């Protein structure tokens, strides 16, 4: 399937998220890319973690980061899309006994800062931009990195195609 961004389908901004592990395997990164309902780029962010290379835990962190990005962008209504069905299910469900349960609980506490937050699963072909950013960010220094207004030049991807 071709790579296509899926619009939020309602009056909200959409933030796609993903995670990546560095080539040397010592660091992990989570990334978030925000676009409005027409597909216009608003901002993105990434967090690089030393030693965190567990894929599900990184994906949970990737679902946590867009809440900080949404606050940076002063958003009140967001849809967060991940290609990890298990983490999205854990966020929507009752208490989790997973290794990343503390991150899920933090997410649930943080969503109360917004008027509306929805988490949804979307396949990898709709998440290419966040994946590219996470992969590129895994080479950056440990910590949080934010790009507002302009797509970061550390990633090289084709223009976004909107799936209508």
CSV table of C-alpha atoms in Angstrom, one decimal:
chain,number,residue,atom,x,y,z
A,1,UNK,CA,0.0,0.0,0.0
A,2,UNK,CA,1.2,3.5,-0.7
A,3,UNK,CA,2.1,5.7,2.2
A,4,UNK,CA,-0.7,8.1,2.9
A,5,UNK,CA,-1.5,10.3,5.9
A,6,UNK,CA,-5.0,9.9,7.2
A,7,UNK,CA,-6.8,13.1,8.3
A,8,UNK,CA,-8.4,13.2,11.7
A,9,UNK,CA,-11.9,13.2,10.4
A,10,UNK,CA,-13.1,15.7,13.0
A,11,UNK,CA,-12.4,19.2,14.3
A,12,UNK,CA,-9.0,18.2,15.9
A,13,UNK,CA,-5.3,18.3,15.2
A,14,UNK,CA,-3.7,14.9,14.6
A,15,UNK,CA,-0.4,13.7,16.0
A,16,UNK,CA,1.2,10.6,14.5
A,17,UNK,CA,3.7,8.8,16.8
A,18,UNK,CA,6.3,6.1,16.5
A,19,UNK,CA,9.5,4.8,18.0
A,20,UNK,CA,12.9,3.6,16.8
A,21,UNK,CA,16.0,2.1,18.2
A,22,UNK,CA,19.5,3.4,17.2
A,23,UNK,CA,21.7,1.3,14.9
A,24,UNK,CA,24.1,0.6,17.7
A,25,UNK,CA,21.2,-0.4,19.9
A,26,UNK,CA,22.1,1.7,22.9
A,27,UNK,CA,19.4,4.4,22.6
A,28,UNK,CA,15.8,4.6,21.7
A,29,UNK,CA,13.7,7.5,20.4
A,30,UNK,CA,10.0,8.3,20.4
A,31,UNK,CA,8.7,10.9,17.9
A,32,UNK,CA,5.5,12.9,17.3
A,33,UNK,CA,4.4,14.8,14.2
A,34,UNK,CA,1.4,17.1,14.3
A,35,UNK,CA,-0.7,18.2,11.3
A,36,UNK,CA,-4.0,20.0,11.1
A,37,UNK,CA,-7.1,18.4,9.4
A,38,UNK,CA,-5.9,19.7,6.0
A,39,UNK,CA,-2.5,18.1,6.4
A,40,UNK,CA,-0.6,21.3,7.1
A,41,UNK,CA,2.5,20.7,9.3
A,42,UNK,CA,2.3,22.4,12.7
A,43,UNK,CA,5.2,20.9,14.7
A,44,UNK,CA,7.0,17.8,15.8
A,45,UNK,CA,9.1,16.5,18.7
A,46,UNK,CA,11.3,13.6,19.7
A,47,UNK,CA,12.7,12.3,22.9
A,48,UNK,CA,15.9,10.3,22.9
A,49,UNK,CA,16.4,7.8,25.8
A,50,UNK,CA,19.7,6.3,26.8
A,51,UNK,CA,19.3,2.5,27.4
A,52,UNK,CA,15.6,2.3,26.7
A,53,UNK,CA,15.4,-0.1,23.8
A,54,UNK,CA,12.3,-2.2,24.7
A,55,UNK,CA,10.0,-1.7,21.7
A,56,UNK,CA,6.6,-1.7,23.6
A,57,UNK,CA,8.0,0.7,26.3
A,58,UNK,CA,9.3,3.0,23.6
A,59,UNK,CA,5.9,2.9,21.8
A,60,UNK,CA,4.2,3.8,25.1
A,61,UNK,CA,6.6,6.7,25.5
A,62,UNK,CA,5.8,7.7,21.9
A,63,UNK,CA,2.1,7.9,22.9
A,64,UNK,CA,3.1,10.1,25.9
A,65,UNK,CA,5.2,12.6,23.9
A,66,UNK,CA,2.4,14.1,21.8
A,67,UNK,CA,0.7,15.4,24.9
A,68,UNK,CA,3.8,17.6,25.5
A,69,UNK,CA,3.8,18.6,21.9
A,70,UNK,CA,0.1,19.5,22.0
A,71,UNK,CA,0.8,21.7,25.0
A,72,UNK,CA,3.7,23.4,23.2
A,73,UNK,CA,1.3,24.1,20.3
A,74,UNK,CA,-1.5,25.3,22.7
A,75,UNK,CA,-3.9,22.6,21.3
A,76,UNK,CA,-7.0,21.5,23.2
A,77,UNK,CA,-8.4,18.8,20.9
A,78,UNK,CA,-6.0,16.1,19.5
A,79,UNK,CA,-6.1,12.7,18.0
A,80,UNK,CA,-3.0,10.6,18.6
A,81,UNK,CA,-2.3,7.8,16.1
A,82,UNK,CA,0.0,4.9,16.7
A,83,UNK,CA,0.8,1.8,14.7
A,84,UNK,CA,1.1,-0.3,17.9
A,85,UNK,CA,-2.4,-1.8,18.5
A,86,UNK,CA,-1.4,-3.2,21.9
A,87,UNK,CA,-0.3,0.1,23.4
A,88,UNK,CA,-3.4,1.9,22.1
A,89,UNK,CA,-5.5,-0.8,23.6
A,90,UNK,CA,-3.8,-0.5,26.9
A,91,UNK,CA,-4.3,3.3,26.9
A,92,UNK,CA,-8.0,2.8,26.2
A,93,UNK,CA,-8.4,0.0,28.7
A,94,UNK,CA,-8.3,-0.6,32.4
A,95,UNK,CA,-5.1,-0.9,34.4
A,96,UNK,CA,-2.3,-2.6,32.6
A,97,UNK,CA,0.2,-5.0,34.1
A,98,UNK,CA,2.7,-4.5,31.3
A,99,UNK,CA,6.3,-3.4,31.7
A,100,UNK,CA,5.2,0.1,30.7
A,101,UNK,CA,2.1,0.4,32.9
A,102,UNK,CA,3.6,3.5,34.7
A,103,UNK,CA,3.7,5.3,31.3
A,104,UNK,CA,0.1,4.4,30.6
A,105,UNK,CA,-1.0,5.7,34.0
A,106,UNK,CA,0.9,9.0,33.3
A,107,UNK,CA,-0.8,9.3,29.9
A,108,UNK,CA,-4.2,8.8,31.5
A,109,UNK,CA,-3.4,11.5,34.1
A,110,UNK,CA,-2.1,14.0,31.5
A,111,UNK,CA,-5.1,13.7,29.1
A,112,UNK,CA,-7.2,15.5,31.8
A,113,UNK,CA,-5.2,18.7,30.8
A,114,UNK,CA,-7.1,18.8,27.4
A,115,UNK,CA,-10.6,19.3,26.3
A,116,UNK,CA,-10.5,16.2,24.0
A,117,UNK,CA,-7.8,13.5,23.4
A,118,UNK,CA,-8.4,10.3,21.4
A,119,UNK,CA,-6.0,7.5,20.7
A,120,UNK,CA,-6.3,5.4,17.7
A,121,UNK,CA,-4.5,2.6,15.8
A,122,UNK,CA,-3.4,3.3,12.3
A,123,UNK,CA,-1.3,1.0,10.1
A,124,UNK,CA,2.4,1.6,9.5
A,125,UNK,CA,1.7,3.0,5.9
A,126,UNK,CA,-0.1,6.0,7.5
A,127,UNK,CA,2.7,6.5,10.0
A,128,UNK,CA,5.8,6.9,7.8
A,129,UNK,CA,6.6,10.5,8.8
A,130,UNK,CA,6.7,9.8,12.6
A,131,UNK,CA,8.7,6.6,11.9
A,132,UNK,CA,11.3,8.6,9.8
A,133,UNK,CA,11.6,11.2,12.5
A,134,UNK,CA,12.0,8.6,15.3
A,135,UNK,CA,14.7,6.8,13.3
A,136,UNK,CA,16.6,10.0,12.6
A,137,UNK,CA,16.2,11.3,16.1
A,138,UNK,CA,17.8,8.1,17.5
A,139,UNK,CA,21.1,9.6,16.4
A,140,UNK,CA,20.6,12.9,18.3
A,141,UNK,CA,21.7,13.6,21.9
A,142,UNK,CA,19.7,12.2,24.8
A,143,UNK,CA,16.8,14.5,25.7
A,144,UNK,CA,13.8,16.2,24.1
A,145,UNK,CA,14.0,18.0,20.7
A,146,UNK,CA,11.2,20.2,19.3
A,147,UNK,CA,10.6,21.6,15.8
A,148,UNK,CA,7.8,24.1,15.4
A,149,UNK,CA,6.6,25.6,12.1
A,150,UNK,CA,9.1,23.8,9.8
A,151,UNK,CA,9.5,20.0,9.3
A,152,UNK,CA,12.9,19.0,10.8
A,153,UNK,CA,15.7,18.8,8.2
A,154,UNK,CA,17.0,15.7,9.8
A,155,UNK,CA,14.5,13.6,7.9
A,156,UNK,CA,14.1,13.4,4.2
A,157,UNK,CA,10.7,12.1,3.1
A,158,UNK,CA,8.4,12.7,0.2
A,159,UNK,CA,5.6,15.2,0.5
A,160,UNK,CA,2.6,14.0,2.5
A,161,UNK,CA,-0.3,12.6,0.5
A,162,UNK,CA,-3.6,13.0,2.2
A,163,UNK,CA,-5.9,10.0,2.1
A,164,UNK,CA,-9.4,11.3,1.8
